[in-house]
Protein backbone atom coordinates (compact mmCIF):
# COMPACT_ATOMS: atom_id res chain seq x y z
CA UNK A 1 0.00 0.00 0.00
CA UNK A 2 1.10 3.55 -0.72
CA UNK A 3 0.36 6.27 1.79
CA UNK A 4 0.97 9.95 1.28
CA UNK A 5 0.56 12.00 4.43
CA UNK A 6 -0.04 15.75 4.18
CA UNK A 7 2.41 16.21 1.33
CA UNK A 8 3.42 19.76 0.52
CA UNK A 9 5.88 20.70 -2.17
CA UNK A 10 7.15 24.26 -2.25
CA UNK A 11 9.52 25.30 -5.00
CA UNK A 12 11.95 28.15 -4.39
CA UNK A 13 11.04 28.07 -0.71
CA UNK A 14 11.80 31.25 1.21
CA UNK A 15 12.27 33.38 -1.92
CA UNK A 16 10.00 35.83 -3.74
CA UNK A 17 9.38 33.06 -6.29
CA UNK A 18 8.06 30.60 -3.70
CA UNK A 19 5.33 28.43 -5.16
CA UNK A 20 3.18 25.80 -3.49
CA UNK A 21 2.81 23.01 -6.05
CA UNK A 22 1.33 20.29 -3.83
CA UNK A 23 -0.81 21.49 -0.97
CA UNK A 24 -1.51 19.02 1.82
CA UNK A 25 -2.09 15.99 -0.38
CA UNK A 26 -3.04 12.90 1.63
CA UNK A 27 -3.77 9.65 -0.21
CA UNK A 28 -4.01 5.97 0.58
CA UNK A 29 -3.63 3.68 -2.41
CA UNK A 30 -4.34 0.00 -1.94
CA UNK A 31 -2.25 -2.77 -3.47
CA UNK A 32 -3.48 -3.50 -7.01
CA UNK A 33 -5.29 -0.19 -7.38
CA UNK A 34 -4.87 1.49 -10.77
CA UNK A 35 -5.17 5.19 -10.15
CA UNK A 36 -5.44 7.55 -13.10
CA UNK A 37 -4.54 11.16 -12.41
CA UNK A 38 -6.08 13.97 -14.43
CA UNK A 39 -5.86 17.75 -14.15
CA UNK A 40 -4.88 20.83 -16.13
CA UNK A 41 -1.35 21.80 -17.12
CA UNK A 42 0.66 22.80 -14.07
CA UNK A 43 -1.79 21.18 -11.64
CA UNK A 44 1.02 19.24 -9.93
CA UNK A 45 0.51 15.77 -11.46
CA UNK A 46 4.14 15.13 -12.45
CA UNK A 47 5.27 16.58 -9.13
CA UNK A 48 3.04 14.07 -7.33
CA UNK A 49 4.65 11.22 -9.28
CA UNK A 50 8.12 12.65 -8.57
CA UNK A 51 7.35 12.63 -4.85
CA UNK A 52 6.45 8.94 -5.14
CA UNK A 53 9.55 7.96 -7.09
CA UNK A 54 11.82 9.99 -4.80
CA UNK A 55 12.90 12.43 -7.54
CA UNK A 56 11.43 15.27 -5.48
CA UNK A 57 11.61 15.36 -1.71
CA UNK A 58 8.47 16.94 -0.24
CA UNK A 59 8.94 20.12 1.79
CA UNK A 60 6.53 18.66 4.36
CA UNK A 61 4.75 15.36 4.83
CA UNK A 62 5.59 11.68 4.63
CA UNK A 63 5.58 8.90 2.03
CA UNK A 64 5.03 5.28 3.04
CA UNK A 65 5.36 2.12 0.94
CA UNK A 66 3.86 -0.85 2.74
CA UNK A 67 4.09 0.95 6.09
CA UNK A 68 7.78 1.73 5.57
CA UNK A 69 8.56 5.42 5.79
CA UNK A 70 10.49 6.04 2.56
CA UNK A 71 10.34 9.86 2.68
CA UNK A 72 14.12 10.12 3.04
CA UNK A 73 14.90 7.35 0.54
CA UNK A 74 16.56 8.44 -2.69
CA UNK A 75 15.08 7.54 -6.09
CA UNK A 76 17.83 4.90 -6.44
CA UNK A 77 16.88 3.30 -3.14
CA UNK A 78 13.20 3.20 -4.15
CA UNK A 79 14.02 1.67 -7.55
CA UNK A 80 13.43 -1.88 -6.34
CA UNK A 81 9.85 -0.91 -5.46
CA UNK A 82 8.83 1.71 -7.98
CA UNK A 83 9.45 2.06 -11.72
CA UNK A 84 8.35 4.74 -14.14
CA UNK A 85 7.76 5.46 -17.80
CA UNK A 86 8.00 9.04 -19.02
CA UNK A 87 6.05 10.98 -21.65
CA UNK A 88 9.10 11.27 -23.91
CA UNK A 89 10.27 7.88 -25.23
CA UNK A 90 13.82 9.32 -25.35
CA UNK A 91 13.94 9.95 -21.61
CA UNK A 92 13.52 6.44 -20.25
CA UNK A 93 16.05 4.75 -22.54
CA UNK A 94 19.69 5.34 -23.43
CA UNK A 95 19.88 6.16 -27.15
CA UNK A 96 23.54 5.22 -27.67
CA UNK A 97 23.16 1.77 -26.16
CA UNK A 98 21.68 -1.15 -28.04
CA UNK A 99 18.22 -2.52 -27.31
CA UNK A 100 19.71 -5.48 -25.41
CA UNK A 101 22.08 -3.25 -23.43
CA UNK A 102 19.13 -1.09 -22.36
CA UNK A 103 17.20 -4.20 -21.33
CA UNK A 104 20.24 -5.54 -19.46
CA UNK A 105 20.56 -2.28 -17.50
CA UNK A 106 16.87 -2.47 -16.57
CA UNK A 107 17.17 -6.14 -15.65
CA UNK A 108 19.78 -5.33 -13.04
CA UNK A 109 18.33 -1.98 -11.95
CA UNK A 110 19.68 -1.00 -8.55
CA UNK A 111 22.37 -3.70 -8.62
CA UNK A 112 26.00 -2.90 -9.25
CA UNK A 113 26.80 -5.41 -11.99
CA UNK A 114 28.71 -4.97 -15.26
CA UNK A 115 26.88 -4.97 -18.59
CA UNK A 116 28.90 -7.98 -19.74
CA UNK A 117 27.55 -10.00 -16.83
CA UNK A 118 23.99 -8.83 -17.51
CA UNK A 119 24.29 -9.85 -21.17
CA UNK A 120 24.75 -13.55 -20.46
CA UNK A 121 23.35 -16.01 -23.06
CA UNK A 122 20.55 -16.89 -20.67
CA UNK A 123 19.52 -13.25 -20.21
CA UNK A 124 19.71 -12.66 -23.98
CA UNK A 125 17.22 -15.50 -24.36
CA UNK A 126 14.91 -13.87 -21.80
CA UNK A 127 15.09 -10.51 -23.62
CA UNK A 128 14.39 -12.23 -26.93
CA UNK A 129 11.30 -13.90 -25.48
CA UNK A 130 10.02 -10.66 -23.95
CA UNK A 131 10.32 -8.79 -27.24
CA UNK A 132 8.82 -11.64 -29.23
CA UNK A 133 5.66 -11.34 -27.11
CA UNK A 134 5.24 -7.71 -28.23
CA UNK A 135 4.70 -8.83 -31.82
CA UNK A 136 6.53 -5.81 -33.17
CA UNK A 137 9.47 -7.75 -34.62
CA UNK A 138 11.80 -6.05 -32.13
CA UNK A 139 13.48 -9.34 -31.19
CA UNK A 140 15.37 -9.00 -34.50
CA UNK A 141 16.71 -5.60 -33.42
CA UNK A 142 18.34 -6.49 -30.11
CA UNK A 143 21.74 -5.35 -31.39
CA UNK A 144 20.51 -2.05 -32.89
CA UNK A 145 21.14 1.18 -30.98
CA UNK A 146 17.79 1.94 -29.34
CA UNK A 147 18.00 5.48 -30.77
CA UNK A 148 17.19 4.02 -34.20
CA UNK A 149 13.74 2.82 -33.10
CA UNK A 150 10.52 4.79 -33.54
CA UNK A 151 8.91 6.52 -30.55
CA UNK A 152 6.25 3.82 -30.22
CA UNK A 153 8.76 0.96 -30.45
CA UNK A 154 10.93 2.71 -27.90
CA UNK A 155 7.99 3.30 -25.56
CA UNK A 156 7.02 -0.39 -25.75
CA UNK A 157 10.58 -1.25 -24.69
CA UNK A 158 10.46 1.41 -21.94
CA UNK A 159 7.41 -0.36 -20.51
CA UNK A 160 9.11 -3.76 -20.64
CA UNK A 161 12.20 -2.21 -19.03
CA UNK A 162 10.14 -0.70 -16.22
CA UNK A 163 8.80 -4.08 -15.18
CA UNK A 164 11.82 -6.26 -16.00
CA UNK A 165 13.26 -6.35 -12.49
CA UNK A 166 11.05 -6.91 -9.44
CA UNK A 167 8.89 -3.92 -8.56
CA UNK A 168 5.38 -3.32 -7.27
CA UNK A 169 4.50 0.24 -8.16
CA UNK A 170 4.36 1.50 -11.73
CA UNK A 171 4.28 5.22 -12.39
CA UNK A 172 3.27 6.39 -15.87
CA UNK A 173 3.48 10.07 -16.79
CA UNK A 174 1.47 10.67 -19.98
CA UNK A 175 3.40 7.78 -21.49
CA UNK A 176 1.33 7.74 -24.69
CA UNK A 177 1.13 11.52 -25.24
CA UNK A 178 3.89 11.55 -27.87
CA UNK A 179 2.47 8.67 -29.90
CA UNK A 180 0.04 8.53 -32.82
CA UNK A 181 -3.47 7.27 -31.90
CA UNK A 182 -2.93 3.73 -33.16
CA UNK A 183 0.42 3.30 -31.43
CA UNK A 184 -1.01 4.94 -28.28
CA UNK A 185 -3.85 2.39 -28.26
CA UNK A 186 -1.31 -0.44 -28.64
CA UNK A 187 0.81 0.88 -25.75
CA UNK A 188 -2.30 1.28 -23.56
CA UNK A 189 -3.31 -2.32 -24.27
CA UNK A 190 0.23 -3.48 -23.46
CA UNK A 191 0.11 -1.42 -20.26
CA UNK A 192 -3.18 -3.04 -19.20
CA UNK A 193 -1.82 -6.54 -19.92
CA UNK A 194 1.33 -5.91 -17.88
CA UNK A 195 -0.62 -4.40 -14.96
CA UNK A 196 -2.90 -7.42 -14.87
CA UNK A 197 -0.16 -10.01 -15.32
CA UNK A 198 2.02 -8.54 -12.58
CA UNK A 199 -0.78 -7.30 -10.32
CA UNK A 200 0.84 -3.89 -10.06
CA UNK A 201 -0.22 -0.81 -8.14
CA UNK A 202 -0.28 2.02 -10.67
CA UNK A 203 -0.42 5.79 -10.87
CA UNK A 204 -0.98 6.95 -14.42
CA UNK A 205 -1.19 10.58 -15.49
CA UNK A 206 -3.21 11.19 -18.62
CA UNK A 207 -4.98 14.01 -20.42
CA UNK A 208 -7.33 11.52 -22.05
CA UNK A 209 -10.59 11.17 -20.13
CA UNK A 210 -11.24 7.93 -21.96
CA UNK A 211 -7.90 6.44 -20.86
CA UNK A 212 -8.53 7.67 -17.32
CA UNK A 213 -11.78 5.71 -17.18
CA UNK A 214 -10.75 2.64 -19.17
CA UNK A 215 -7.36 1.99 -17.60
CA UNK A 216 -8.03 3.11 -14.03
CA UNK A 217 -10.27 1.68 -11.36
CA UNK A 218 -9.86 4.94 -9.49
CA UNK A 219 -9.51 8.47 -10.88
CA UNK A 220 -8.12 11.53 -9.11
CA UNK A 221 -8.27 15.09 -10.30
CA UNK A 222 -5.64 17.56 -9.21
CA UNK A 223 -6.09 21.30 -9.35
CA UNK A 224 -3.49 23.75 -8.12
CA UNK A 225 -1.82 21.07 -6.05
CA UNK A 226 -4.97 19.79 -4.38
CA UNK A 227 -7.00 16.64 -4.94
CA UNK A 228 -10.42 18.02 -5.87
CA UNK A 229 -11.98 14.75 -7.03
CA UNK A 230 -11.38 11.11 -6.13
CA UNK A 231 -13.66 8.31 -7.32
CA UNK A 232 -13.33 4.56 -7.12
CA UNK A 233 -15.55 1.46 -7.00
CA UNK A 234 -19.12 1.82 -8.21
CA UNK A 235 -18.84 5.60 -8.42
CA UNK A 236 -15.91 5.16 -10.82
CA UNK A 237 -17.58 2.54 -12.97
CA UNK A 238 -20.58 4.86 -13.51
CA UNK A 239 -18.45 7.83 -14.61
CA UNK A 240 -18.50 8.94 -18.23
CA UNK A 241 -16.04 11.03 -20.23
CA UNK A 242 -18.67 13.80 -20.20
CA UNK A 243 -18.79 13.73 -16.39
CA UNK A 244 -15.04 14.28 -16.23
CA UNK A 245 -15.13 17.04 -18.85
CA UNK A 246 -17.92 18.75 -16.91
CA UNK A 247 -15.86 18.47 -13.75
CA UNK A 248 -12.93 20.07 -15.55
CA UNK A 249 -15.12 22.95 -16.68
CA UNK A 250 -16.55 23.47 -13.19
CA UNK A 251 -13.06 23.62 -11.70
CA UNK A 252 -11.84 26.05 -14.37
CA UNK A 253 -14.92 28.27 -13.94
CA UNK A 254 -14.53 28.27 -10.15
CA UNK A 255 -10.88 29.20 -10.51
CA UNK A 256 -11.86 32.04 -12.88
CA UNK A 257 -14.34 33.38 -10.31
CA UNK A 258 -11.72 33.21 -7.53
CA UNK A 259 -9.15 35.03 -9.69
CA UNK A 260 -11.79 37.68 -10.45
CA UNK A 261 -12.42 38.20 -6.72
CA UNK A 262 -8.67 38.45 -6.11
CA UNK A 263 -8.28 41.00 -8.90
CA UNK A 264 -11.44 42.97 -8.04
CA UNK A 265 -12.01 42.41 -4.31
N1 LIG B 1 11.72 22.54 -10.28
C1 LIG B 1 10.75 23.42 -10.31
N2 LIG B 1 10.93 24.68 -9.87
C2 LIG B 1 9.92 25.57 -9.86
N3 LIG B 1 8.67 25.31 -10.28
C3 LIG B 1 8.42 24.07 -10.71
C4 LIG B 1 9.44 23.06 -10.78
N4 LIG B 1 8.89 21.93 -11.27
C5 LIG B 1 7.60 22.21 -11.52
N5 LIG B 1 7.33 23.49 -11.19
C6 LIG B 1 6.02 24.15 -11.29
O1 LIG B 1 5.10 23.37 -10.54
C7 LIG B 1 3.82 23.39 -11.14
C8 LIG B 1 3.34 21.96 -11.33
O2 LIG B 1 4.16 21.32 -12.28
P1 LIG B 1 3.88 19.82 -12.75
O3 LIG B 1 4.96 19.50 -13.72
O4 LIG B 1 3.73 18.95 -11.57
O5 LIG B 1 2.48 19.99 -13.48
P2 LIG B 1 1.63 18.92 -14.31
O6 LIG B 1 0.31 18.81 -13.65
O7 LIG B 1 2.41 17.68 -14.48
O8 LIG B 1 1.43 19.67 -15.70
P3 LIG B 1 1.43 19.10 -17.23
O9 LIG B 1 0.05 18.59 -17.49
O10 LIG B 1 1.71 20.35 -18.02
O11 LIG B 1 2.49 18.07 -17.35
C9 LIG B 1 3.98 24.17 -12.44
O12 LIG B 1 3.53 25.48 -12.22
C10 LIG B 1 5.46 24.17 -12.69
O13 LIG B 1 5.87 25.28 -13.41
MG1 LIG C 1 3.31 16.71 -16.12
Coordinates of C-alpha atoms and ligand atoms in Angstrom, one line a residue:
X1 CA 0.0 0.0 0.0
X2 CA 1.1 3.6 -0.7
X3 CA 0.4 6.3 1.8
X4 CA 1.0 10.0 1.3
X5 CA 0.6 12.0 4.4
X6 CA 0.0 15.7 4.2
X7 CA 2.4 16.2 1.3
X8 CA 3.4 19.8 0.5
X9 CA 5.9 20.7 -2.2
X10 CA 7.1 24.3 -2.3
X11 CA 9.5 25.3 -5.0
X12 CA 11.9 28.1 -4.4
X13 CA 11.0 28.1 -0.7
X14 CA 11.8 31.2 1.2
X15 CA 12.3 33.4 -1.9
X16 CA 10.0 35.8 -3.7
X17 CA 9.4 33.1 -6.3
X18 CA 8.1 30.6 -3.7
X19 CA 5.3 28.4 -5.2
X20 CA 3.2 25.8 -3.5
X21 CA 2.8 23.0 -6.0
X22 CA 1.3 20.3 -3.8
X23 CA -0.8 21.5 -1.0
X24 CA -1.5 19.0 1.8
X25 CA -2.1 16.0 -0.4
X26 CA -3.0 12.9 1.6
X27 CA -3.8 9.6 -0.2
X28 CA -4.0 6.0 0.6
X29 CA -3.6 3.7 -2.4
X30 CA -4.3 0.0 -1.9
X31 CA -2.3 -2.8 -3.5
X32 CA -3.5 -3.5 -7.0
X33 CA -5.3 -0.2 -7.4
X34 CA -4.9 1.5 -10.8
X35 CA -5.2 5.2 -10.2
X36 CA -5.4 7.5 -13.1
X37 CA -4.5 11.2 -12.4
X38 CA -6.1 14.0 -14.4
X39 CA -5.9 17.8 -14.1
X40 CA -4.9 20.8 -16.1
X41 CA -1.4 21.8 -17.1
X42 CA 0.7 22.8 -14.1
X43 CA -1.8 21.2 -11.6
X44 CA 1.0 19.2 -9.9
X45 CA 0.5 15.8 -11.5
X46 CA 4.1 15.1 -12.4
X47 CA 5.3 16.6 -9.1
X48 CA 3.0 14.1 -7.3
X49 CA 4.7 11.2 -9.3
X50 CA 8.1 12.6 -8.6
X51 CA 7.3 12.6 -4.9
X52 CA 6.5 8.9 -5.1
X53 CA 9.5 8.0 -7.1
X54 CA 11.8 10.0 -4.8
X55 CA 12.9 12.4 -7.5
X56 CA 11.4 15.3 -5.5
X57 CA 11.6 15.4 -1.7
X58 CA 8.5 16.9 -0.2
X59 CA 8.9 20.1 1.8
X60 CA 6.5 18.7 4.4
X61 CA 4.8 15.4 4.8
X62 CA 5.6 11.7 4.6
X63 CA 5.6 8.9 2.0
X64 CA 5.0 5.3 3.0
X65 CA 5.4 2.1 0.9
X66 CA 3.9 -0.9 2.7
X67 CA 4.1 1.0 6.1
X68 CA 7.8 1.7 5.6
X69 CA 8.6 5.4 5.8
X70 CA 10.5 6.0 2.6
X71 CA 10.3 9.9 2.7
X72 CA 14.1 10.1 3.0
X73 CA 14.9 7.4 0.5
X74 CA 16.6 8.4 -2.7
X75 CA 15.1 7.5 -6.1
X76 CA 17.8 4.9 -6.4
X77 CA 16.9 3.3 -3.1
X78 CA 13.2 3.2 -4.2
X79 CA 14.0 1.7 -7.6
X80 CA 13.4 -1.9 -6.3
X81 CA 9.9 -0.9 -5.5
X82 CA 8.8 1.7 -8.0
X83 CA 9.5 2.1 -11.7
X84 CA 8.3 4.7 -14.1
X85 CA 7.8 5.5 -17.8
X86 CA 8.0 9.0 -19.0
X87 CA 6.1 11.0 -21.7
X88 CA 9.1 11.3 -23.9
X89 CA 10.3 7.9 -25.2
X90 CA 13.8 9.3 -25.4
X91 CA 13.9 9.9 -21.6
X92 CA 13.5 6.4 -20.2
X93 CA 16.1 4.8 -22.5
X94 CA 19.7 5.3 -23.4
X95 CA 19.9 6.2 -27.2
X96 CA 23.5 5.2 -27.7
X97 CA 23.2 1.8 -26.2
X98 CA 21.7 -1.2 -28.0
X99 CA 18.2 -2.5 -27.3
X100 CA 19.7 -5.5 -25.4
X101 CA 22.1 -3.3 -23.4
X102 CA 19.1 -1.1 -22.4
X103 CA 17.2 -4.2 -21.3
X104 CA 20.2 -5.5 -19.5
X105 CA 20.6 -2.3 -17.5
X106 CA 16.9 -2.5 -16.6
X107 CA 17.2 -6.1 -15.7
X108 CA 19.8 -5.3 -13.0
X109 CA 18.3 -2.0 -11.9
X110 CA 19.7 -1.0 -8.5
X111 CA 22.4 -3.7 -8.6
X112 CA 26.0 -2.9 -9.3
X113 CA 26.8 -5.4 -12.0
X114 CA 28.7 -5.0 -15.3
X115 CA 26.9 -5.0 -18.6
X116 CA 28.9 -8.0 -19.7
X117 CA 27.5 -10.0 -16.8
X118 CA 24.0 -8.8 -17.5
X119 CA 24.3 -9.9 -21.2
X120 CA 24.7 -13.6 -20.5
X121 CA 23.4 -16.0 -23.1
X122 CA 20.5 -16.9 -20.7
X123 CA 19.5 -13.2 -20.2
X124 CA 19.7 -12.7 -24.0
X125 CA 17.2 -15.5 -24.4
X126 CA 14.9 -13.9 -21.8
X127 CA 15.1 -10.5 -23.6
X128 CA 14.4 -12.2 -26.9
X129 CA 11.3 -13.9 -25.5
X130 CA 10.0 -10.7 -23.9
X131 CA 10.3 -8.8 -27.2
X132 CA 8.8 -11.6 -29.2
X133 CA 5.7 -11.3 -27.1
X134 CA 5.2 -7.7 -28.2
X135 CA 4.7 -8.8 -31.8
X136 CA 6.5 -5.8 -33.2
X137 CA 9.5 -7.7 -34.6
X138 CA 11.8 -6.1 -32.1
X139 CA 13.5 -9.3 -31.2
X140 CA 15.4 -9.0 -34.5
X141 CA 16.7 -5.6 -33.4
X142 CA 18.3 -6.5 -30.1
X143 CA 21.7 -5.4 -31.4
X144 CA 20.5 -2.1 -32.9
X145 CA 21.1 1.2 -31.0
X146 CA 17.8 1.9 -29.3
X147 CA 18.0 5.5 -30.8
X148 CA 17.2 4.0 -34.2
X149 CA 13.7 2.8 -33.1
X150 CA 10.5 4.8 -33.5
X151 CA 8.9 6.5 -30.5
X152 CA 6.2 3.8 -30.2
X153 CA 8.8 1.0 -30.4
X154 CA 10.9 2.7 -27.9
X155 CA 8.0 3.3 -25.6
X156 CA 7.0 -0.4 -25.8
X157 CA 10.6 -1.2 -24.7
X158 CA 10.5 1.4 -21.9
X159 CA 7.4 -0.4 -20.5
X160 CA 9.1 -3.8 -20.6
X161 CA 12.2 -2.2 -19.0
X162 CA 10.1 -0.7 -16.2
X163 CA 8.8 -4.1 -15.2
X164 CA 11.8 -6.3 -16.0
X165 CA 13.3 -6.4 -12.5
X166 CA 11.1 -6.9 -9.4
X167 CA 8.9 -3.9 -8.6
X168 CA 5.4 -3.3 -7.3
X169 CA 4.5 0.2 -8.2
X170 CA 4.4 1.5 -11.7
X171 CA 4.3 5.2 -12.4
X172 CA 3.3 6.4 -15.9
X173 CA 3.5 10.1 -16.8
X174 CA 1.5 10.7 -20.0
X175 CA 3.4 7.8 -21.5
X176 CA 1.3 7.7 -24.7
X177 CA 1.1 11.5 -25.2
X178 CA 3.9 11.5 -27.9
X179 CA 2.5 8.7 -29.9
X180 CA 0.0 8.5 -32.8
X181 CA -3.5 7.3 -31.9
X182 CA -2.9 3.7 -33.2
X183 CA 0.4 3.3 -31.4
X184 CA -1.0 4.9 -28.3
X185 CA -3.8 2.4 -28.3
X186 CA -1.3 -0.4 -28.6
X187 CA 0.8 0.9 -25.7
X188 CA -2.3 1.3 -23.6
X189 CA -3.3 -2.3 -24.3
X190 CA 0.2 -3.5 -23.5
X191 CA 0.1 -1.4 -20.3
X192 CA -3.2 -3.0 -19.2
X193 CA -1.8 -6.5 -19.9
X194 CA 1.3 -5.9 -17.9
X195 CA -0.6 -4.4 -15.0
X196 CA -2.9 -7.4 -14.9
X197 CA -0.2 -10.0 -15.3
X198 CA 2.0 -8.5 -12.6
X199 CA -0.8 -7.3 -10.3
X200 CA 0.8 -3.9 -10.1
X201 CA -0.2 -0.8 -8.1
X202 CA -0.3 2.0 -10.7
X203 CA -0.4 5.8 -10.9
X204 CA -1.0 6.9 -14.4
X205 CA -1.2 10.6 -15.5
X206 CA -3.2 11.2 -18.6
X207 CA -5.0 14.0 -20.4
X208 CA -7.3 11.5 -22.1
X209 CA -10.6 11.2 -20.1
X210 CA -11.2 7.9 -22.0
X211 CA -7.9 6.4 -20.9
X212 CA -8.5 7.7 -17.3
X213 CA -11.8 5.7 -17.2
X214 CA -10.7 2.6 -19.2
X215 CA -7.4 2.0 -17.6
X216 CA -8.0 3.1 -14.0
X217 CA -10.3 1.7 -11.4
X218 CA -9.9 4.9 -9.5
X219 CA -9.5 8.5 -10.9
X220 CA -8.1 11.5 -9.1
X221 CA -8.3 15.1 -10.3
X222 CA -5.6 17.6 -9.2
X223 CA -6.1 21.3 -9.3
X224 CA -3.5 23.7 -8.1
X225 CA -1.8 21.1 -6.0
X226 CA -5.0 19.8 -4.4
X227 CA -7.0 16.6 -4.9
X228 CA -10.4 18.0 -5.9
X229 CA -12.0 14.8 -7.0
X230 CA -11.4 11.1 -6.1
X231 CA -13.7 8.3 -7.3
X232 CA -13.3 4.6 -7.1
X233 CA -15.5 1.5 -7.0
X234 CA -19.1 1.8 -8.2
X235 CA -18.8 5.6 -8.4
X236 CA -15.9 5.2 -10.8
X237 CA -17.6 2.5 -13.0
X238 CA -20.6 4.9 -13.5
X239 CA -18.4 7.8 -14.6
X240 CA -18.5 8.9 -18.2
X241 CA -16.0 11.0 -20.2
X242 CA -18.7 13.8 -20.2
X243 CA -18.8 13.7 -16.4
X244 CA -15.0 14.3 -16.2
X245 CA -15.1 17.0 -18.9
X246 CA -17.9 18.8 -16.9
X247 CA -15.9 18.5 -13.7
X248 CA -12.9 20.1 -15.5
X249 CA -15.1 23.0 -16.7
X250 CA -16.5 23.5 -13.2
X251 CA -13.1 23.6 -11.7
X252 CA -11.8 26.0 -14.4
X253 CA -14.9 28.3 -13.9
X254 CA -14.5 28.3 -10.1
X255 CA -10.9 29.2 -10.5
X256 CA -11.9 32.0 -12.9
X257 CA -14.3 33.4 -10.3
X258 CA -11.7 33.2 -7.5
X259 CA -9.1 35.0 -9.7
X260 CA -11.8 37.7 -10.5
X261 CA -12.4 38.2 -6.7
X262 CA -8.7 38.5 -6.1
X263 CA -8.3 41.0 -8.9
X264 CA -11.4 43.0 -8.0
X265 CA -12.0 42.4 -4.3
Ligands
LIG1 N1 11.7 22.5 -10.3 C1 10.7 23.4 -10.3 N2 10.9 24.7 -9.9 C2 9.9 25.6 -9.9 N3 8.7 25.3 -10.3 C3 8.4 24.1 -10.7 C4 9.4 23.1 -10.8 N4 8.9 21.9 -11.3 C5 7.6 22.2 -11.5 N5 7.3 23.5 -11.2 C6 6.0 24.2 -11.3 O1 5.1 23.4 -10.5 C7 3.8 23.4 -11.1 C8 3.3 22.0 -11.3 O2 4.2 21.3 -12.3 P1 3.9 19.8 -12.8 O3 5.0 19.5 -13.7 O4 3.7 19.0 -11.6 O5 2.5 20.0 -13.5 P2 1.6 18.9 -14.3 O6 0.3 18.8 -13.6 O7 2.4 17.7 -14.5 O8 1.4 19.7 -15.7 P3 1.4 19.1 -17.2 O9 0.0 18.6 -17.5 O10 1.7 20.3 -18.0 O11 2.5 18.1 -17.4 C9 4.0 24.2 -12.4 O12 3.5 25.5 -12.2 C10 5.5 24.2 -12.7 O13 5.9 25.3 -13.4
LIG2 MG1 3.3 16.7 -16.1

